[in-house]
Structure formats: C-alpha cells, structure tokens
C-alpha cells in the first residue's frame, strides 16, 4: 500500500490568526552613563486574556562608530525579567535605523511566544564608557489575539 503524505500548513506566525491585533512599541534612549547597569529601552505588556507572538525585533545604535562586536554594548530581550533564549548577550545590532527612524521591520523572531500578562522588554548594558554614539533604540513588533478565540483559557 502506498503512503500518502498530508500537506502540512504551518501557522501564519508573521501575520497572526484572524482577529489578531498588531502591536508596535519603540523608543530611543541615551546610553546609560554608568557601566554595567542594565537599562530598559522599551517594553510591551500583553493584555489580560490575550496571547501573541513577537515577529520582528530591532536593536540599534544611533550615532557614529557602531559598537558591533566590541562587547562595549550588550543588548538583551527579556520576558518577565528572564532572558529569552538566544537573546541574552547580543553584541551586534538587529535591524537598522537612520537618525532614530527604523528603516526595516527588523530581525525576524517568530519563535518568541507571548502569554497574557507577559512583559517583554528590550534592554541595553554599556560595558565601556567609550561608546561611539550617544543613544540606542529598540522596536518590538508583533501581534496578539484573544486566548479564548484560539482555544486557550483566560
């Protein structure tokens, strides 16, 4: 007998399911003046009764002499205070910005799932005061949908 493969359709992580709502949170801050102090750039709180997914992330340096790969700037992505796997020691920018205006949607991160009440935060830590710019910016871009509409519970 012949095996028949069923076509697999992956969930649309990029656009979100029917009834989903897009979120976009962005901010720019001056680099902290104290070394080794982790500082919040931007955060987003998932509303009660909703679940979602982060789909794009931007973490950028604004100014001259990007610190990419030097270790003098460390960006992190956290959910409820815990570092997201793979995003705990970022030494290179994700996405790009010109003068603080984001030029692309950012880095695709469809694996970052969000639950009701989660707080997702982008942070920066300066490890050397010789950073070649004055500020950094972050953008969180994704979608949320009612948990009950997706078969979940509130």
mmCIF file with all atom_site columns, C-alpha atoms in Angstrom:
data_model
loop_
_atom_site.group_PDB
_atom_site.id
_atom_site.type_symbol
_atom_site.label_atom_id
_atom_site.label_alt_id
_atom_site.label_comp_id
_atom_site.label_asym_id
_atom_site.label_entity_id
_atom_site.label_seq_id
_atom_site.pdbx_PDB_ins_code
_atom_site.Cartn_x
_atom_site.Cartn_y
_atom_site.Cartn_z
_atom_site.occupancy
_atom_site.B_iso_or_equiv
_atom_site.pdbx_formal_charge
_atom_site.auth_seq_id
_atom_site.auth_comp_id
_atom_site.auth_asym_id
_atom_site.auth_atom_id
_atom_site.pdbx_PDB_model_num
ATOM 1   C CA . UNK A 1 1   ? 0.000   0.000  0.000  1.00 0.00 ? 1   UNK A CA 1
ATOM 2   C CA . UNK A 1 2   ? 1.144   3.473  -0.782 1.00 0.00 ? 2   UNK A CA 1
ATOM 3   C CA . UNK A 1 3   ? 1.705   6.100  1.924  1.00 0.00 ? 3   UNK A CA 1
ATOM 4   C CA . UNK A 1 4   ? 0.067   9.408  1.242  1.00 0.00 ? 4   UNK A CA 1
ATOM 5   C CA . UNK A 1 5   ? 1.664   12.483 2.750  1.00 0.00 ? 5   UNK A CA 1
ATOM 6   C CA . UNK A 1 6   ? -0.699  15.090 4.063  1.00 0.00 ? 6   UNK A CA 1
ATOM 7   C CA . UNK A 1 7   ? 0.165   18.653 3.263  1.00 0.00 ? 7   UNK A CA 1
ATOM 8   C CA . UNK A 1 8   ? 1.377   20.486 6.344  1.00 0.00 ? 8   UNK A CA 1
ATOM 9   C CA . UNK A 1 9   ? 0.403   24.130 6.637  1.00 0.00 ? 9   UNK A CA 1
ATOM 10  C CA . UNK A 1 10  ? 2.375   25.968 9.271  1.00 0.00 ? 10  UNK A CA 1
ATOM 11  C CA . UNK A 1 11  ? 0.663   28.642 11.327 1.00 0.00 ? 11  UNK A CA 1
ATOM 12  C CA . UNK A 1 12  ? 0.979   32.154 9.984  1.00 0.00 ? 12  UNK A CA 1
ATOM 13  C CA . UNK A 1 13  ? 3.341   33.495 12.640 1.00 0.00 ? 13  UNK A CA 1
ATOM 14  C CA . UNK A 1 14  ? 4.033   36.594 10.596 1.00 0.00 ? 14  UNK A CA 1
ATOM 15  C CA . UNK A 1 15  ? 0.523   37.908 10.074 1.00 0.00 ? 15  UNK A CA 1
ATOM 16  C CA . UNK A 1 16  ? -1.240  36.303 13.027 1.00 0.00 ? 16  UNK A CA 1
ATOM 17  C CA . UNK A 1 17  ? -4.542  34.455 13.034 1.00 0.00 ? 17  UNK A CA 1
ATOM 18  C CA . UNK A 1 18  ? -7.882  36.005 12.101 1.00 0.00 ? 18  UNK A CA 1
ATOM 19  C CA . UNK A 1 19  ? -8.912  38.604 14.655 1.00 0.00 ? 19  UNK A CA 1
ATOM 20  C CA . UNK A 1 20  ? -5.356  39.334 15.793 1.00 0.00 ? 20  UNK A CA 1
ATOM 21  C CA . UNK A 1 21  ? -4.187  42.855 16.574 1.00 0.00 ? 21  UNK A CA 1
ATOM 22  C CA . UNK A 1 22  ? -0.772  44.198 15.702 1.00 0.00 ? 22  UNK A CA 1
ATOM 23  C CA . UNK A 1 23  ? 1.388   45.861 18.349 1.00 0.00 ? 23  UNK A CA 1
ATOM 24  C CA . UNK A 1 24  ? 4.374   48.118 17.837 1.00 0.00 ? 24  UNK A CA 1
ATOM 25  C CA . UNK A 1 25  ? 6.400   49.548 20.711 1.00 0.00 ? 25  UNK A CA 1
ATOM 26  C CA . UNK A 1 26  ? 9.528   51.601 20.083 1.00 0.00 ? 26  UNK A CA 1
ATOM 27  C CA . UNK A 1 27  ? 11.735  54.017 21.974 1.00 0.00 ? 27  UNK A CA 1
ATOM 28  C CA . UNK A 1 28  ? 15.173  55.600 21.917 1.00 0.00 ? 28  UNK A CA 1
ATOM 29  C CA . UNK A 1 29  ? 17.260  56.438 24.982 1.00 0.00 ? 29  UNK A CA 1
ATOM 30  C CA . UNK A 1 30  ? 20.676  57.869 25.703 1.00 0.00 ? 30  UNK A CA 1
ATOM 31  C CA . UNK A 1 31  ? 23.209  55.215 26.595 1.00 0.00 ? 31  UNK A CA 1
ATOM 32  C CA . UNK A 1 32  ? 23.493  54.825 30.381 1.00 0.00 ? 32  UNK A CA 1
ATOM 33  C CA . UNK A 1 33  ? 26.297  56.935 31.868 1.00 0.00 ? 33  UNK A CA 1
ATOM 34  C CA . UNK A 1 34  ? 27.260  54.158 34.264 1.00 0.00 ? 34  UNK A CA 1
ATOM 35  C CA . UNK A 1 35  ? 28.929  50.962 33.087 1.00 0.00 ? 35  UNK A CA 1
ATOM 36  C CA . UNK A 1 36  ? 27.437  47.518 33.753 1.00 0.00 ? 36  UNK A CA 1
ATOM 37  C CA . UNK A 1 37  ? 23.952  48.834 34.569 1.00 0.00 ? 37  UNK A CA 1
ATOM 38  C CA . UNK A 1 38  ? 21.242  47.143 32.506 1.00 0.00 ? 38  UNK A CA 1
ATOM 39  C CA . UNK A 1 39  ? 18.726  49.777 31.383 1.00 0.00 ? 39  UNK A CA 1
ATOM 40  C CA . UNK A 1 40  ? 15.307  49.347 29.795 1.00 0.00 ? 40  UNK A CA 1
ATOM 41  C CA . UNK A 1 41  ? 14.885  50.763 26.302 1.00 0.00 ? 41  UNK A CA 1
ATOM 42  C CA . UNK A 1 42  ? 11.272  49.741 25.625 1.00 0.00 ? 42  UNK A CA 1
ATOM 43  C CA . UNK A 1 43  ? 8.681   47.255 26.884 1.00 0.00 ? 43  UNK A CA 1
ATOM 44  C CA . UNK A 1 44  ? 5.269   45.885 25.929 1.00 0.00 ? 44  UNK A CA 1
ATOM 45  C CA . UNK A 1 45  ? 2.705   44.228 28.219 1.00 0.00 ? 45  UNK A CA 1
ATOM 46  C CA . UNK A 1 46  ? 0.387   41.561 26.786 1.00 0.00 ? 46  UNK A CA 1
ATOM 47  C CA . UNK A 1 47  ? -3.187  42.461 27.765 1.00 0.00 ? 47  UNK A CA 1
ATOM 48  C CA . UNK A 1 48  ? -5.146  40.102 30.049 1.00 0.00 ? 48  UNK A CA 1
ATOM 49  C CA . UNK A 1 49  ? -6.944  37.395 28.080 1.00 0.00 ? 49  UNK A CA 1
ATOM 50  C CA . UNK A 1 50  ? -4.597  37.631 25.088 1.00 0.00 ? 50  UNK A CA 1
ATOM 51  C CA . UNK A 1 51  ? -1.752  35.546 23.680 1.00 0.00 ? 51  UNK A CA 1
ATOM 52  C CA . UNK A 1 52  ? 0.629   36.536 20.929 1.00 0.00 ? 52  UNK A CA 1
ATOM 53  C CA . UNK A 1 53  ? 3.953   36.409 19.226 1.00 0.00 ? 53  UNK A CA 1
ATOM 54  C CA . UNK A 1 54  ? 6.828   38.814 18.704 1.00 0.00 ? 54  UNK A CA 1
ATOM 55  C CA . UNK A 1 55  ? 7.587   38.748 14.993 1.00 0.00 ? 55  UNK A CA 1
ATOM 56  C CA . UNK A 1 56  ? 10.213  41.490 14.496 1.00 0.00 ? 56  UNK A CA 1
ATOM 57  C CA . UNK A 1 57  ? 12.885  42.934 16.787 1.00 0.00 ? 57  UNK A CA 1
ATOM 58  C CA . UNK A 1 58  ? 15.137  45.932 16.199 1.00 0.00 ? 58  UNK A CA 1
ATOM 59  C CA . UNK A 1 59  ? 18.020  46.902 18.492 1.00 0.00 ? 59  UNK A CA 1
ATOM 60  C CA . UNK A 1 60  ? 20.132  49.691 17.058 1.00 0.00 ? 60  UNK A CA 1
ATOM 61  C CA . UNK A 1 61  ? 22.951  52.120 17.841 1.00 0.00 ? 61  UNK A CA 1
ATOM 62  C CA . UNK A 1 62  ? 22.401  55.780 16.916 1.00 0.00 ? 62  UNK A CA 1
ATOM 63  C CA . UNK A 1 63  ? 25.487  57.818 16.120 1.00 0.00 ? 63  UNK A CA 1
ATOM 64  C CA . UNK A 1 64  ? 28.946  57.209 14.752 1.00 0.00 ? 64  UNK A CA 1
ATOM 65  C CA . UNK A 1 65  ? 31.262  54.259 15.307 1.00 0.00 ? 65  UNK A CA 1
ATOM 66  C CA . UNK A 1 66  ? 28.851  51.339 15.799 1.00 0.00 ? 66  UNK A CA 1
ATOM 67  C CA . UNK A 1 67  ? 29.927  49.151 18.730 1.00 0.00 ? 67  UNK A CA 1
ATOM 68  C CA . UNK A 1 68  ? 29.117  45.907 16.891 1.00 0.00 ? 68  UNK A CA 1
ATOM 69  C CA . UNK A 1 69  ? 31.267  43.041 18.128 1.00 0.00 ? 69  UNK A CA 1
ATOM 70  C CA . UNK A 1 70  ? 33.313  45.128 20.556 1.00 0.00 ? 70  UNK A CA 1
ATOM 71  C CA . UNK A 1 71  ? 31.493  43.978 23.688 1.00 0.00 ? 71  UNK A CA 1
ATOM 72  C CA . UNK A 1 72  ? 31.106  47.585 24.825 1.00 0.00 ? 72  UNK A CA 1
ATOM 73  C CA . UNK A 1 73  ? 27.319  47.411 24.318 1.00 0.00 ? 73  UNK A CA 1
ATOM 74  C CA . UNK A 1 74  ? 25.161  44.403 25.209 1.00 0.00 ? 74  UNK A CA 1
ATOM 75  C CA . UNK A 1 75  ? 21.502  44.263 24.208 1.00 0.00 ? 75  UNK A CA 1
ATOM 76  C CA . UNK A 1 76  ? 19.055  41.776 25.765 1.00 0.00 ? 76  UNK A CA 1
ATOM 77  C CA . UNK A 1 77  ? 15.465  40.686 25.243 1.00 0.00 ? 77  UNK A CA 1
ATOM 78  C CA . UNK A 1 78  ? 13.588  39.658 28.377 1.00 0.00 ? 78  UNK A CA 1
ATOM 79  C CA . UNK A 1 79  ? 10.156  38.236 29.153 1.00 0.00 ? 79  UNK A CA 1
ATOM 80  C CA . UNK A 1 80  ? 9.025   38.808 32.738 1.00 0.00 ? 80  UNK A CA 1
ATOM 81  C CA . UNK A 1 81  ? 12.626  39.547 33.680 1.00 0.00 ? 81  UNK A CA 1
ATOM 82  C CA . UNK A 1 82  ? 14.118  36.326 32.254 1.00 0.00 ? 82  UNK A CA 1
ATOM 83  C CA . UNK A 1 83  ? 16.356  36.485 29.192 1.00 0.00 ? 83  UNK A CA 1
ATOM 84  C CA . UNK A 1 84  ? 14.887  34.967 26.041 1.00 0.00 ? 84  UNK A CA 1
ATOM 85  C CA . UNK A 1 85  ? 16.983  32.048 24.809 1.00 0.00 ? 85  UNK A CA 1
ATOM 86  C CA . UNK A 1 86  ? 19.401  33.318 22.165 1.00 0.00 ? 86  UNK A CA 1
ATOM 87  C CA . UNK A 1 87  ? 18.844  36.986 23.064 1.00 0.00 ? 87  UNK A CA 1
ATOM 88  C CA . UNK A 1 88  ? 20.802  37.346 26.309 1.00 0.00 ? 88  UNK A CA 1
ATOM 89  C CA . UNK A 1 89  ? 24.140  38.659 25.029 1.00 0.00 ? 89  UNK A CA 1
ATOM 90  C CA . UNK A 1 90  ? 23.626  40.478 21.725 1.00 0.00 ? 90  UNK A CA 1
ATOM 91  C CA . UNK A 1 91  ? 26.713  42.396 20.645 1.00 0.00 ? 91  UNK A CA 1
ATOM 92  C CA . UNK A 1 92  ? 25.523  43.255 17.135 1.00 0.00 ? 92  UNK A CA 1
ATOM 93  C CA . UNK A 1 93  ? 22.627  45.446 16.025 1.00 0.00 ? 93  UNK A CA 1
ATOM 94  C CA . UNK A 1 94  ? 19.443  43.855 14.716 1.00 0.00 ? 94  UNK A CA 1
ATOM 95  C CA . UNK A 1 95  ? 17.579  45.861 12.093 1.00 0.00 ? 95  UNK A CA 1
ATOM 96  C CA . UNK A 1 96  ? 18.674  49.363 11.167 1.00 0.00 ? 96  UNK A CA 1
ATOM 97  C CA . UNK A 1 97  ? 17.756  52.973 11.794 1.00 0.00 ? 97  UNK A CA 1
ATOM 98  C CA . UNK A 1 98  ? 18.811  56.323 10.412 1.00 0.00 ? 98  UNK A CA 1
ATOM 99  C CA . UNK A 1 99  ? 18.636  59.150 12.920 1.00 0.00 ? 99  UNK A CA 1
ATOM 100 C CA . UNK A 1 100 ? 16.386  57.073 15.156 1.00 0.00 ? 100 UNK A CA 1
ATOM 101 C CA . UNK A 1 101 ? 13.882  56.246 12.383 1.00 0.00 ? 101 UNK A CA 1
ATOM 102 C CA . UNK A 1 102 ? 13.642  52.493 11.805 1.00 0.00 ? 102 UNK A CA 1
ATOM 103 C CA . UNK A 1 103 ? 14.381  51.603 8.175  1.00 0.00 ? 103 UNK A CA 1
ATOM 104 C CA . UNK A 1 104 ? 13.224  47.988 8.130  1.00 0.00 ? 104 UNK A CA 1
ATOM 105 C CA . UNK A 1 105 ? 10.799  45.841 10.101 1.00 0.00 ? 105 UNK A CA 1
ATOM 106 C CA . UNK A 1 106 ? 13.754  44.406 11.994 1.00 0.00 ? 106 UNK A CA 1
ATOM 107 C CA . UNK A 1 107 ? 15.081  40.945 12.673 1.00 0.00 ? 107 UNK A CA 1
ATOM 108 C CA . UNK A 1 108 ? 12.501  38.118 12.322 1.00 0.00 ? 108 UNK A CA 1
ATOM 109 C CA . UNK A 1 109 ? 11.922  36.375 15.678 1.00 0.00 ? 109 UNK A CA 1
ATOM 110 C CA . UNK A 1 110 ? 8.774   34.310 15.165 1.00 0.00 ? 110 UNK A CA 1
ATOM 111 C CA . UNK A 1 111 ? 9.759   31.821 17.873 1.00 0.00 ? 111 UNK A CA 1
ATOM 112 C CA . UNK A 1 112 ? 9.080   34.272 20.722 1.00 0.00 ? 112 UNK A CA 1
ATOM 113 C CA . UNK A 1 113 ? 5.640   33.368 22.100 1.00 0.00 ? 113 UNK A CA 1
ATOM 114 C CA . UNK A 1 114 ? 3.763   35.677 24.465 1.00 0.00 ? 114 UNK A CA 1
ATOM 115 C CA . UNK A 1 115 ? 1.096   34.853 27.053 1.00 0.00 ? 115 UNK A CA 1
ATOM 116 C CA . UNK A 1 116 ? -1.372  37.072 28.865 1.00 0.00 ? 116 UNK A CA 1
ATOM 117 C CA . UNK A 1 117 ? 0.320   39.323 31.381 1.00 0.00 ? 117 UNK A CA 1
ATOM 118 C CA . UNK A 1 118 ? 3.798   38.817 29.910 1.00 0.00 ? 118 UNK A CA 1
ATOM 119 C CA . UNK A 1 119 ? 6.029   41.875 29.837 1.00 0.00 ? 119 UNK A CA 1
ATOM 120 C CA . UNK A 1 120 ? 8.579   41.782 27.031 1.00 0.00 ? 120 UNK A CA 1
ATOM 121 C CA . UNK A 1 121 ? 11.473  44.197 27.443 1.00 0.00 ? 121 UNK A CA 1
ATOM 122 C CA . UNK A 1 122 ? 14.488  45.242 25.379 1.00 0.00 ? 122 UNK A CA 1
ATOM 123 C CA . UNK A 1 123 ? 17.445  46.400 27.471 1.00 0.00 ? 123 UNK A CA 1
ATOM 124 C CA . UNK A 1 124 ? 20.968  47.721 26.974 1.00 0.00 ? 124 UNK A CA 1
ATOM 125 C CA . UNK A 1 125 ? 24.107  47.489 29.104 1.00 0.00 ? 125 UNK A CA 1
ATOM 126 C CA . UNK A 1 126 ? 27.193  49.589 28.425 1.00 0.00 ? 126 UNK A CA 1
ATOM 127 C CA . UNK A 1 127 ? 30.398  47.828 29.491 1.00 0.00 ? 127 UNK A CA 1
ATOM 128 C CA . UNK A 1 128 ? 32.801  50.614 28.465 1.00 0.00 ? 128 UNK A CA 1
ATOM 129 C CA . UNK A 1 129 ? 32.270  54.372 28.504 1.00 0.00 ? 129 UNK A CA 1
ATOM 130 C CA . UNK A 1 130 ? 33.971  54.756 25.118 1.00 0.00 ? 130 UNK A CA 1
ATOM 131 C CA . UNK A 1 131 ? 30.763  54.107 23.105 1.00 0.00 ? 131 UNK A CA 1
ATOM 132 C CA . UNK A 1 132 ? 30.967  55.974 19.774 1.00 0.00 ? 132 UNK A CA 1
ATOM 133 C CA . UNK A 1 133 ? 27.396  57.316 19.833 1.00 0.00 ? 133 UNK A CA 1
ATOM 134 C CA . UNK A 1 134 ? 25.023  58.823 22.299 1.00 0.00 ? 134 UNK A CA 1
ATOM 135 C CA . UNK A 1 135 ? 21.908  56.708 22.061 1.00 0.00 ? 135 UNK A CA 1
ATOM 136 C CA . UNK A 1 136 ? 20.277  53.400 21.248 1.00 0.00 ? 136 UNK A CA 1
ATOM 137 C CA . UNK A 1 137 ? 16.787  52.459 20.110 1.00 0.00 ? 137 UNK A CA 1
ATOM 138 C CA . UNK A 1 138 ? 14.616  49.344 20.158 1.00 0.00 ? 138 UNK A CA 1
ATOM 139 C CA . UNK A 1 139 ? 11.411  48.265 18.459 1.00 0.00 ? 139 UNK A CA 1
ATOM 140 C CA . UNK A 1 140 ? 9.122   45.356 19.360 1.00 0.00 ? 140 UNK A CA 1
ATOM 141 C CA . UNK A 1 141 ? 6.653   44.403 16.627 1.00 0.00 ? 141 UNK A CA 1
ATOM 142 C CA . UNK A 1 142 ? 4.197   41.518 16.776 1.00 0.00 ? 142 UNK A CA 1
ATOM 143 C CA . UNK A 1 143 ? 0.573   40.506 17.239 1.00 0.00 ? 143 UNK A CA 1
ATOM 144 C CA . UNK A 1 144 ? -1.851  39.477 19.974 1.00 0.00 ? 144 UNK A CA 1
ATOM 145 C CA . UNK A 1 145 ? -5.179  37.648 19.777 1.00 0.00 ? 145 UNK A CA 1
ATOM 146 C CA . UNK A 1 146 ? -7.869  36.681 22.255 1.00 0.00 ? 146 UNK A CA 1
ATOM 147 C CA . UNK A 1 147 ? -6.816  33.474 24.020 1.00 0.00 ? 147 UNK A CA 1
ATOM 148 C CA . UNK A 1 148 ? -10.380 32.148 24.081 1.00 0.00 ? 148 UNK A CA 1
ATOM 149 C CA . UNK A 1 149 ? -10.743 32.712 20.329 1.00 0.00 ? 149 UNK A CA 1
ATOM 150 C CA . UNK A 1 150 ? -7.703  30.445 19.862 1.00 0.00 ? 150 UNK A CA 1
ATOM 151 C CA . UNK A 1 151 ? -8.956  27.668 22.144 1.00 0.00 ? 151 UNK A CA 1
ATOM 152 C CA . UNK A 1 152 ? -6.998  28.828 25.182 1.00 0.00 ? 152 UNK A CA 1
ATOM 153 C CA . UNK A 1 153 ? -8.243  29.824 28.596 1.00 0.00 ? 153 UNK A CA 1
ATOM 154 C CA . UNK A 1 154 ? -8.181  33.141 30.352 1.00 0.00 ? 154 UNK A CA 1
#
